[in-house]
PDB file of C-alpha atoms in Angstrom:
ATOM      1  CA  MET A   1     107.930  84.278  60.215  1.00 79.00           C
ATOM      2  CA  PRO A   2     107.682  82.909  63.774  1.00 89.00           C
ATOM      3  CA  ARG A   3     109.212  85.077  66.480  1.00 97.00           C
ATOM      4  CA  VAL A   4     111.614  83.672  69.062  1.00 98.00           C
ATOM      5  CA  TRP A   5     110.524  84.326  72.655  1.00 98.00           C
ATOM      6  CA  PHE A   6     112.757  84.082  75.718  1.00 98.00           C
ATOM      7  CA  ILE A   7     110.731  84.016  78.939  1.00 98.00           C
ATOM      8  CA  THR A   8     111.938  83.748  82.532  1.00 97.00           C
ATOM      9  CA  GLY A   9     110.111  82.232  85.494  1.00 94.00           C
ATOM     10  CA  CYS A  10     108.092  79.677  83.525  1.00 95.00           C
ATOM     11  CA  SER A  11     107.700  76.939  86.128  1.00 91.00           C
ATOM     12  CA  SER A  12     104.302  78.361  87.111  1.00 89.00           C
ATOM     13  CA  GLY A  13     102.037  81.385  86.972  1.00 90.00           C
ATOM     14  CA  PHE A  14     102.263  84.076  84.343  1.00 92.00           C
ATOM     15  CA  GLY A  15     105.543  82.873  82.877  1.00 94.00           C
ATOM     16  CA  ARG A  16     104.059  79.487  82.049  1.00 96.00           C
ATOM     17  CA  GLU A  17     100.854  80.986  80.645  1.00 96.00           C
ATOM     18  CA  ILE A  18     102.731  83.483  78.477  1.00 97.00           C
ATOM     19  CA  ALA A  19     104.887  80.659  77.104  1.00 97.00           C
ATOM     20  CA  ILE A  20     101.784  78.630  76.247  1.00 98.00           C
ATOM     21  CA  ALA A  21     100.000  81.612  74.659  1.00 98.00           C
ATOM     22  CA  ALA A  22     103.047  82.496  72.543  1.00 98.00           C
ATOM     23  CA  ALA A  23     103.395  78.880  71.396  1.00 97.00           C
ATOM     24  CA  LYS A  24      99.708  78.836  70.424  1.00 97.00           C
ATOM     25  CA  ASN A  25     100.470  81.949  68.390  1.00 96.00           C
ATOM     26  CA  ASN A  26     102.776  79.725  66.295  1.00 96.00           C
ATOM     27  CA  ASP A  27     105.887  81.401  67.654  1.00 97.00           C
ATOM     28  CA  THR A  28     109.059  79.691  68.868  1.00 98.00           C
ATOM     29  CA  VAL A  29     109.330  79.772  72.649  1.00 98.00           C
ATOM     30  CA  VAL A  30     112.260  79.218  74.981  1.00 98.00           C
ATOM     31  CA  ALA A  31     110.874  78.859  78.509  1.00 98.00           C
ATOM     32  CA  THR A  32     113.306  79.097  81.391  1.00 97.00           C
ATOM     33  CA  SER A  33     113.393  78.095  85.025  1.00 95.00           C
ATOM     34  CA  ARG A  34     116.083  77.371  87.562  1.00 92.00           C
ATOM     35  CA  ASP A  35     114.919  73.732  87.397  1.00 92.00           C
ATOM     36  CA  ALA A  36     114.229  72.813  83.761  1.00 92.00           C
ATOM     37  CA  SER A  37     112.555  69.539  84.810  1.00 92.00           C
ATOM     38  CA  LYS A  38     109.573  71.623  85.950  1.00 93.00           C
ATOM     39  CA  LEU A  39     109.042  72.592  82.306  1.00 95.00           C
ATOM     40  CA  ALA A  40     108.912  69.071  80.861  1.00 94.00           C
ATOM     41  CA  ASP A  41     105.139  69.181  80.318  1.00 93.00           C
ATOM     42  CA  LEU A  42     105.618  72.127  77.932  1.00 96.00           C
ATOM     43  CA  LEU A  43     107.595  70.030  75.454  1.00 95.00           C
ATOM     44  CA  PRO A  44     104.498  68.647  73.656  1.00 95.00           C
ATOM     45  CA  LEU A  45     103.569  72.242  72.809  1.00 95.00           C
ATOM     46  CA  GLY A  46     106.861  72.684  70.985  1.00 96.00           C
ATOM     47  CA  ILE A  47     108.275  74.862  73.757  1.00 97.00           C
ATOM     48  CA  THR A  48     112.004  74.558  74.434  1.00 97.00           C
ATOM     49  CA  PRO A  49     112.797  74.283  78.168  1.00 96.00           C
ATOM     50  CA  LYS A  50     116.023  75.838  79.394  1.00 96.00           C
ATOM     51  CA  ALA A  51     117.676  75.854  82.797  1.00 96.00           C
ATOM     52  CA  LEU A  52     118.520  79.397  83.853  1.00 96.00           C
ATOM     53  CA  ASP A  53     119.657  80.789  87.170  1.00 95.00           C
ATOM     54  CA  ILE A  54     118.699  84.439  86.793  1.00 94.00           C
ATOM     55  CA  THR A  55     120.931  85.342  89.736  1.00 95.00           C
ATOM     56  CA  GLY A  56     123.986  84.031  87.884  1.00 94.00           C
ATOM     57  CA  GLY A  57     126.773  86.292  86.712  1.00 93.00           C
ATOM     58  CA  ASP A  58     126.960  88.105  83.388  1.00 95.00           C
ATOM     59  CA  ALA A  59     129.235  85.473  81.824  1.00 96.00           C
ATOM     60  CA  GLU A  60     126.950  82.592  82.807  1.00 95.00           C
ATOM     61  CA  ILE A  61     123.830  84.298  81.493  1.00 97.00           C
ATOM     62  CA  LYS A  62     125.525  85.416  78.282  1.00 96.00           C
ATOM     63  CA  ALA A  63     126.635  81.834  77.614  1.00 97.00           C
ATOM     64  CA  ILE A  64     123.026  80.626  77.881  1.00 97.00           C
ATOM     65  CA  VAL A  65     121.735  83.423  75.645  1.00 97.00           C
ATOM     66  CA  ASP A  66     124.476  82.773  73.080  1.00 97.00           C
ATOM     67  CA  ASP A  67     123.561  79.079  73.061  1.00 97.00           C
ATOM     68  CA  VAL A  68     119.888  79.878  72.455  1.00 97.00           C
ATOM     69  CA  GLU A  69     120.657  82.309  69.658  1.00 97.00           C
ATOM     70  CA  SER A  70     123.006  79.849  67.939  1.00 97.00           C
ATOM     71  CA  THR A  71     120.682  76.833  68.228  1.00 97.00           C
ATOM     72  CA  VAL A  72     117.180  78.336  68.162  1.00 97.00           C
ATOM     73  CA  GLY A  73     117.667  81.749  66.606  1.00 97.00           C
ATOM     74  CA  PRO A  74     117.990  85.437  67.479  1.00 97.00           C
ATOM     75  CA  ILE A  75     115.682  86.412  70.335  1.00 98.00           C
ATOM     76  CA  ASP A  76     112.853  88.659  69.161  1.00 98.00           C
ATOM     77  CA  VAL A  77     110.850  88.971  72.390  1.00 98.00           C
ATOM     78  CA  LEU A  78     112.273  89.004  75.907  1.00 98.00           C
ATOM     79  CA  VAL A  79     109.829  88.668  78.809  1.00 98.00           C
ATOM     80  CA  ASN A  80     111.474  89.349  82.173  1.00 98.00           C
ATOM     81  CA  ASN A  81     108.898  87.646  84.361  1.00 96.00           C
ATOM     82  CA  ALA A  82     110.701  85.982  87.281  1.00 94.00           C
ATOM     83  CA  GLY A  83     110.141  87.492  90.719  1.00 94.00           C
ATOM     84  CA  TYR A  84     108.725  86.992  94.202  1.00 94.00           C
ATOM     85  CA  ILE A  85     107.234  88.858  97.172  1.00 95.00           C
ATOM     86  CA  LEU A  86     109.299  89.614 100.272  1.00 96.00           C
ATOM     87  CA  GLU A  87     106.748  89.912 103.058  1.00 96.00           C
ATOM     88  CA  GLY A  88     107.907  91.978 106.006  1.00 97.00           C
ATOM     89  CA  ALA A  89     107.791  95.451 107.484  1.00 98.00           C
ATOM     90  CA  VAL A  90     110.545  97.771 106.304  1.00 98.00           C
ATOM     91  CA  GLU A  91     112.352  97.620 109.651  1.00 98.00           C
ATOM     92  CA  GLU A  92     112.024  93.835 109.845  1.00 98.00           C
ATOM     93  CA  CYS A  93     113.822  93.061 106.574  1.00 98.00           C
ATOM     94  CA  SER A  94     117.563  92.435 106.709  1.00 98.00           C
ATOM     95  CA  ASP A  95     120.119  93.720 104.209  1.00 98.00           C
ATOM     96  CA  GLU A  96     120.560  90.194 102.865  1.00 98.00           C
ATOM     97  CA  GLU A  97     116.816  89.690 102.373  1.00 98.00           C
ATOM     98  CA  ILE A  98     116.416  93.059 100.642  1.00 98.00           C
ATOM     99  CA  LEU A  99     119.450  92.608  98.380  1.00 98.00           C
ATOM    100  CA  THR A 100     118.350  89.094  97.378  1.00 97.00           C
ATOM    101  CA  HIS A 101     114.862  90.396  96.663  1.00 97.00           C
ATOM    102  CA  PHE A 102     116.122  93.183  94.395  1.00 98.00           C
ATOM    103  CA  ASP A 103     118.636  90.831  92.780  1.00 97.00           C
ATOM    104  CA  VAL A 104     115.797  88.594  91.590  1.00 97.00           C
ATOM    105  CA  ASN A 105     113.133  91.223  90.898  1.00 97.00           C
ATOM    106  CA  VAL A 106     115.304  93.961  89.360  1.00 98.00           C
ATOM    107  CA  PHE A 107     118.987  93.190  88.782  1.00 97.00           C
ATOM    108  CA  SER A 108     118.346  89.835  87.084  1.00 97.00           C
ATOM    109  CA  GLN A 109     116.307  91.636  84.437  1.00 97.00           C
ATOM    110  CA  ILE A 110     119.165  93.997  83.736  1.00 97.00           C
ATOM    111  CA  ARG A 111     121.679  91.145  83.448  1.00 96.00           C
ATOM    112  CA  LEU A 112     119.480  89.520  80.804  1.00 97.00           C
ATOM    113  CA  LEU A 113     119.119  92.818  78.980  1.00 98.00           C
ATOM    114  CA  ARG A 114     122.888  93.189  78.789  1.00 97.00           C
ATOM    115  CA  ALA A 115     123.107  89.721  77.225  1.00 98.00           C
ATOM    116  CA  ILE A 116     120.232  90.055  74.746  1.00 98.00           C
ATOM    117  CA  LEU A 117     120.249  93.708  73.678  1.00 98.00           C
ATOM    118  CA  PRO A 118     123.445  93.629  71.552  1.00 98.00           C
ATOM    119  CA  SER A 119     121.730  91.305  69.078  1.00 98.00           C
ATOM    120  CA  MET A 120     118.519  93.353  69.064  1.00 98.00           C
ATOM    121  CA  ARG A 121     120.482  96.559  68.530  1.00 98.00           C
ATOM    122  CA  ALA A 122     122.419  95.003  65.662  1.00 98.00           C
ATOM    123  CA  ARG A 123     119.148  93.955  64.010  1.00 98.00           C
ATOM    124  CA  LYS A 124     117.329  97.167  65.008  1.00 98.00           C
ATOM    125  CA  SER A 125     114.407  95.030  66.036  1.00 98.00           C
ATOM    126  CA  GLY A 126     112.992  93.475  69.165  1.00 98.00           C
ATOM    127  CA  VAL A 127     110.484  93.618  71.991  1.00 98.00           C
ATOM    128  CA  ILE A 128     111.211  93.768  75.715  1.00 98.00           C
ATOM    129  CA  ALA A 129     108.522  93.282  78.336  1.00 98.00           C
ATOM    130  CA  ASN A 130     109.467  93.662  81.986  1.00 98.00           C
ATOM    131  CA  ILE A 131     106.820  92.364  84.354  1.00 97.00           C
ATOM    132  CA  GLY A 132     106.023  94.925  87.001  1.00 97.00           C
ATOM    133  CA  SER A 133     102.911  95.114  89.161  1.00 97.00           C
ATOM    134  CA  ILE A 134     100.226  97.498  90.326  1.00 97.00           C
ATOM    135  CA  ALA A 135     102.264  97.359  93.548  1.00 97.00           C
ATOM    136  CA  GLY A 136     104.719  99.684  91.806  1.00 98.00           C
ATOM    137  CA  TRP A 137     102.184 102.500  92.122  1.00 98.00           C
ATOM    138  CA  SER A 138     101.780 102.532  95.913  1.00 97.00           C
ATOM    139  CA  GLY A 139     103.576 101.193  98.981  1.00 96.00           C
ATOM    140  CA  HIS A 140     101.779  98.668 101.160  1.00 96.00           C
ATOM    141  CA  PRO A 141     102.469  97.569 104.746  1.00 97.00           C
ATOM    142  CA  ALA A 142     104.482  94.335 104.992  1.00 96.00           C
ATOM    143  CA  ALA A 143     105.241  94.517 101.263  1.00 96.00           C
ATOM    144  CA  GLY A 144     107.231  97.736 101.038  1.00 98.00           C
ATOM    145  CA  PHE A 145     110.281  96.258  99.352  1.00 98.00           C
ATOM    146  CA  TYR A 146     108.201  94.293  96.852  1.00 97.00           C
ATOM    147  CA  CYS A 147     106.428  97.550  95.956  1.00 98.00           C
ATOM    148  CA  ALA A 148     109.792  99.325  95.749  1.00 98.00           C
ATOM    149  CA  SER A 149     111.232  96.657  93.453  1.00 98.00           C
ATOM    150  CA  LYS A 150     108.285  96.919  91.082  1.00 98.00           C
ATOM    151  CA  ALA A 151     108.468 100.723  91.098  1.00 98.00           C
ATOM    152  CA  ALA A 152     112.156 100.390  90.197  1.00 98.00           C
ATOM    153  CA  VAL A 153     111.258  98.106  87.286  1.00 98.00           C
ATOM    154  CA  ALA A 154     108.739 100.634  85.971  1.00 98.00           C
ATOM    155  CA  MET A 155     111.171 103.546  86.186  1.00 98.00           C
ATOM    156  CA  TYR A 156     114.167 101.919  84.530  1.00 98.00           C
ATOM    157  CA  THR A 157     111.840 100.477  81.870  1.00 98.00           C
ATOM    158  CA  GLU A 158     110.637 103.970  80.965  1.00 98.00           C
ATOM    159  CA  ALA A 159     114.250 105.117  80.583  1.00 98.00           C
ATOM    160  CA  LEU A 160     115.150 102.032  78.545  1.00 98.00           C
ATOM    161  CA  ARG A 161     112.163 102.615  76.285  1.00 98.00           C
ATOM    162  CA  ALA A 162     113.393 106.110  75.404  1.00 98.00           C
ATOM    163  CA  GLU A 163     116.957 104.902  74.901  1.00 98.00           C
ATOM    164  CA  LEU A 164     115.945 102.149  72.484  1.00 98.00           C
ATOM    165  CA  ALA A 165     113.155 103.929  70.589  1.00 98.00           C
ATOM    166  CA  PRO A 166     115.524 105.161  67.825  1.00 98.00           C
ATOM    167  CA  LEU A 167     116.582 101.539  67.275  1.00 98.00           C
ATOM    168  CA  ASN A 168     113.025 100.295  66.637  1.00 98.00           C
ATOM    169  CA  ILE A 169     112.988  98.193  69.836  1.00 98.00           C
ATOM    170  CA  ASP A 170     109.691  98.235  71.747  1.00 98.00           C
ATOM    171  CA  VAL A 171     109.911  98.314  75.542  1.00 98.00           C
ATOM    172  CA  THR A 172     107.093  98.102  78.075  1.00 98.00           C
ATOM    173  CA  CYS A 173     106.477  97.409  81.745  1.00 98.00           C
ATOM    174  CA  ILE A 174     103.430  95.180  82.175  1.00 98.00           C
ATOM    175  CA  GLU A 175     101.646  95.854  85.462  1.00 98.00           C
ATOM    176  CA  PRO A 176      99.164  93.119  86.392  1.00 97.00           C
ATOM    177  CA  GLY A 177      96.642  93.379  89.153  1.00 95.00           C
ATOM    178  CA  TYR A 178      95.799  90.260  91.155  1.00 93.00           C
ATOM    179  CA  PHE A 179      95.665  87.157  88.969  1.00 93.00           C
ATOM    180  CA  ARG A 180      94.736  83.683  90.173  1.00 92.00           C
ATOM    181  CA  THR A 181      98.189  82.113  90.260  1.00 87.00           C
ATOM    182  CA  ASN A 182     100.156  80.642  93.168  1.00 82.00           C
ATOM    183  CA  PHE A 183     102.100  83.900  93.554  1.00 79.00           C
ATOM    184  CA  LEU A 184     100.581  84.680  96.967  1.00 79.00           C
ATOM    185  CA  SER A 185     101.193  81.165  98.241  1.00 75.00           C
ATOM    186  CA  MET A 186     104.038  80.342 100.615  1.00 64.00           C
ATOM    187  CA  SER A 187     104.804  77.243  98.536  1.00 64.00           C
ATOM    188  CA  GLY A 188     107.203  77.379  95.619  1.00 63.00           C
ATOM    189  CA  GLY A 189     109.181  80.353  96.880  1.00 65.00           C
ATOM    190  CA  HIS A 190     106.813  82.973  95.452  1.00 85.00           C
ATOM    191  CA  LYS A 191     106.300  84.603  98.845  1.00 89.00           C
ATOM    192  CA  VAL A 192     109.153  84.752 101.340  1.00 94.00           C
ATOM    193  CA  THR A 193     108.651  86.085 104.857  1.00 95.00           C
ATOM    194  CA  ALA A 194     111.342  88.111 106.603  1.00 97.00           C
ATOM    195  CA  SER A 195     112.908  86.134 109.417  1.00 97.00           C
ATOM    196  CA  ASN A 196     112.657  89.004 111.907  1.00 97.00           C
ATOM    197  CA  ARG A 197     109.311  89.971 113.449  1.00 96.00           C
ATOM    198  CA  ILE A 198     108.820  93.101 115.564  1.00 97.00           C
ATOM    199  CA  PRO A 199     105.658  92.934 117.721  1.00 96.00           C
ATOM    200  CA  ASP A 200     105.338  96.738 117.806  1.00 97.00           C
ATOM    201  CA  LEU A 201     104.758  96.704 114.040  1.00 97.00           C
ATOM    202  CA  HIS A 202     101.961  94.119 114.004  1.00 95.00           C
ATOM    203  CA  ALA A 203      99.234  96.764 114.298  1.00 96.00           C
ATOM    204  CA  GLY A 204     100.419  98.394 111.082  1.00 96.00           C
ATOM    205  CA  THR A 205     101.151  95.243 109.064  1.00 95.00           C
ATOM    206  CA  GLN A 206      98.913  92.372 110.152  1.00 95.00           C
ATOM    207  CA  ALA A 207      95.802  93.461 108.254  1.00 94.00           C
ATOM    208  CA  ASN A 208      97.685  93.446 104.962  1.00 91.00           C
ATOM    209  CA  ARG A 209      99.380  90.128 105.758  1.00 92.00           C
ATOM    210  CA  ASP A 210      95.984  88.582 106.481  1.00 92.00           C
ATOM    211  CA  ALA A 211      94.497  90.099 103.325  1.00 91.00           C
ATOM    212  CA  LEU A 212      97.179  88.512 101.126  1.00 89.00           C
ATOM    213  CA  VAL A 213      96.547  85.103 102.699  1.00 88.00           C
ATOM    214  CA  ALA A 214      92.785  85.434 102.321  1.00 87.00           C
ATOM    215  CA  TYR A 215      93.085  86.603  98.691  1.00 85.00           C
ATOM    216  CA  SER A 216      95.286  83.693  97.597  1.00 85.00           C
ATOM    217  CA  GLY A 217      93.232  81.504  95.281  1.00 84.00           C
ATOM    218  CA  TYR A 218      90.480  84.108  94.969  1.00 88.00           C
ATOM    219  CA  GLN A 219      92.208  86.721  92.823  1.00 89.00           C
ATOM    220  CA  PRO A 220      89.908  88.060  90.089  1.00 88.00           C
ATOM    221  CA  GLY A 221      92.271  87.805  87.120  1.00 93.00           C
ATOM    222  CA  ASP A 222      92.473  84.783  84.816  1.00 94.00           C
ATOM    223  CA  PRO A 223      96.193  84.271  84.003  1.00 95.00           C
ATOM    224  CA  ALA A 224      95.466  82.503  80.700  1.00 96.00           C
ATOM    225  CA  LYS A 225      93.380  85.472  79.537  1.00 97.00           C
ATOM    226  CA  GLY A 226      96.038  87.868  80.775  1.00 97.00           C
ATOM    227  CA  ALA A 227      98.726  85.968  78.892  1.00 97.00           C
ATOM    228  CA  ARG A 228      96.736  86.179  75.665  1.00 97.00           C
ATOM    229  CA  VAL A 229      96.491  89.956  76.019  1.00 98.00           C
ATOM    230  CA  ILE A 230     100.244  90.146  76.657  1.00 98.00           C
ATOM    231  CA  VAL A 231     101.012  88.124  73.511  1.00 98.00           C
ATOM    232  CA  GLU A 232      98.634  90.220  71.410  1.00 98.00           C
ATOM    233  CA  ALA A 233     100.068  93.469  72.809  1.00 98.00           C
ATOM    234  CA  LEU A 234     103.701  92.496  72.252  1.00 98.00           C
ATOM    235  CA  THR A 235     103.034  91.214  68.727  1.00 97.00           C
ATOM    236  CA  LYS A 236     100.527  93.998  67.900  1.00 97.00           C
ATOM    237  CA  SER A 237      98.043  91.406  66.731  1.00 96.00           C
ATOM    238  CA  GLY A 238      94.408  90.527  67.412  1.00 96.00           C
ATOM    239  CA  ARG A 239      92.773  93.154  69.633  1.00 97.00           C
ATOM    240  CA  CYS A 240      96.051  95.118  69.728  1.00 97.00           C
ATOM    241  CA  GLU A 241      96.587  95.381  65.975  1.00 97.00           C
ATOM    242  CA  GLY A 242      97.512  98.918  65.023  1.00 96.00           C
ATOM    243  CA  ARG A 243      98.186  99.958  68.630  1.00 96.00           C
ATOM    244  CA  THR A 244     101.435 101.306  70.074  1.00 95.00           C
ATOM    245  CA  VAL A 245     102.484  99.406  73.170  1.00 94.00           C
ATOM    246  CA  PRO A 246     102.502 101.903  76.073  1.00 97.00           C
ATOM    247  CA  ALA A 247     105.421 102.418  78.441  1.00 98.00           C
ATOM    248  CA  ARG A 248     103.333 100.998  81.283  1.00 98.00           C
ATOM    249  CA  LEU A 249     100.599  98.495  80.389  1.00 98.00           C
ATOM    250  CA  ALA A 250      98.081  97.740  83.128  1.00 98.00           C
ATOM    251  CA  LEU A 251      96.474  94.304  83.169  1.00 97.00           C
ATOM    252  CA  GLY A 252      93.193  93.428  84.864  1.00 97.00           C
ATOM    253  CA  ARG A 253      90.055  95.356  85.796  1.00 97.00           C
ATOM    254  CA  ASP A 254      91.396  95.812  89.334  1.00 96.00           C
ATOM    255  CA  ALA A 255      94.579  97.341  87.878  1.00 97.00           C
ATOM    256  CA  VAL A 256      92.517  99.982  86.063  1.00 97.00           C
ATOM    257  CA  GLU A 257      90.682 100.853  89.287  1.00 97.00           C
ATOM    258  CA  PHE A 258      93.762 100.758  91.534  1.00 97.00           C
ATOM    259  CA  ILE A 259      96.034 102.824  89.280  1.00 98.00           C
ATOM    260  CA  GLY A 260      93.210 105.280  88.676  1.00 98.00           C
ATOM    261  CA  ALA A 261      92.805 105.748  92.443  1.00 98.00           C
ATOM    262  CA  CYS A 262      96.557 106.322  92.820  1.00 98.00           C
ATOM    263  CA  LEU A 263      96.497 109.006  90.125  1.00 98.00           C
ATOM    264  CA  GLU A 264      93.517 110.710  91.782  1.00 98.00           C
ATOM    265  CA  ARG A 265      95.288 110.631  95.154  1.00 98.00           C
ATOM    266  CA  GLU A 266      98.366 112.336  93.734  1.00 97.00           C
ATOM    267  CA  ARG A 267      96.280 114.903  91.841  1.00 98.00           C
ATOM    268  CA  GLU A 268      94.415 115.795  95.046  1.00 98.00           C
ATOM    269  CA  MET A 269      97.731 116.245  96.858  1.00 98.00           C
ATOM    270  CA  LEU A 270      99.136 118.504  94.129  1.00 97.00           C
ATOM    271  CA  ASP A 271      95.986 120.591  94.006  1.00 97.00           C
ATOM    272  CA  SER A 272      95.822 121.095  97.772  1.00 98.00           C
ATOM    273  CA  TRP A 273      99.554 121.755  98.232  1.00 97.00           C
ATOM    274  CA  LYS A 274     100.427 123.511  94.966  1.00 96.00           C
ATOM    275  CA  GLU A 275     100.775 127.036  96.399  1.00 94.00           C
ATOM    276  CA  ILE A 276     103.187 125.880  99.099  1.00 96.00           C
ATOM    277  CA  ILE A 277     105.049 123.571  96.725  1.00 95.00           C
ATOM    278  CA  ALA A 278     105.477 126.307  94.099  1.00 91.00           C
ATOM    279  CA  SER A 279     106.668 128.870  96.655  1.00 91.00           C
ATOM    280  CA  THR A 280     110.136 127.318  96.705  1.00 92.00           C
ATOM    281  CA  ASP A 281     111.326 128.784  93.399  1.00 91.00           C
ATOM    282  CA  CYS A 282     114.120 131.366  93.356  1.00 89.00           C
ATOM    283  CA  ASP A 283     112.989 134.991  93.642  1.00 86.00           C
ATOM    284  CA  ASP A 284     114.010 135.817  90.072  1.00 86.00           C
ATOM    285  CA  VAL A 285     111.703 133.029  88.899  1.00 83.00           C
ATOM    286  CA  LEU A 286     108.840 133.956  91.232  1.00 68.00           C
ATOM    287  CA  ASN A 287     108.923 137.573  90.063  1.00 71.00           C
ATOM    288  CA  THR A 288     108.705 136.810  86.335  1.00 67.00           C
TER     289      THR A 288
END
């Protein structure tokens, strides 16, 4: 029986490719975007476009989810994909810019979960994939709040996974490396630059800003190939048949290398500091 997918951020990039890959898997796909007209070319693939403002309130989002479930069917797979990069040093970013960034990258996912999970819990079935990033493993200059938002997604996803495991609902955080989408481009709202610039901070941030610009259009990952892996992983089919979806699923050769380097860095720190770190236990613990 075809699954029903509900995917956010489908006007471009990974969201669009995941929608196409799921449709090619003979599943039923509801693709969402703030502007549904940007999804019109997906109609010939049998994909249902839906206007969705992910920053809307709980009542607004629940009404859209209820409409989908009454007209299309119960949602089997939720892919929380929508997000963007806030480029700016930590000190440069305003409260409004940071709150808006987390509202889109983190809080919008949770609002959708609150709307969709009651049906999944009632059926004791479902799959949730929150799109994180390798950026959630390490903070980078001029992208600190993007990294923080993706780390937040990974952490709450791990908790959610444990909470829903007894109900037979799979949960994972997918962490792509750099894929050749328009995500690093200033066009389309995928990368937003903080309005404040502090000259003193240029020495610590400019190299990373320049690297992101230079990398745009030259990322190593193929989003169509990545989307096919995501569909296979979430449906446990093809190359992923018989596998258990992990709590955090890396995507891309560069993700394997980057996350591996982060783990090695932390292991080196623990090994070199362990005696000092462990010396903080209470005396009755130290003496046992």
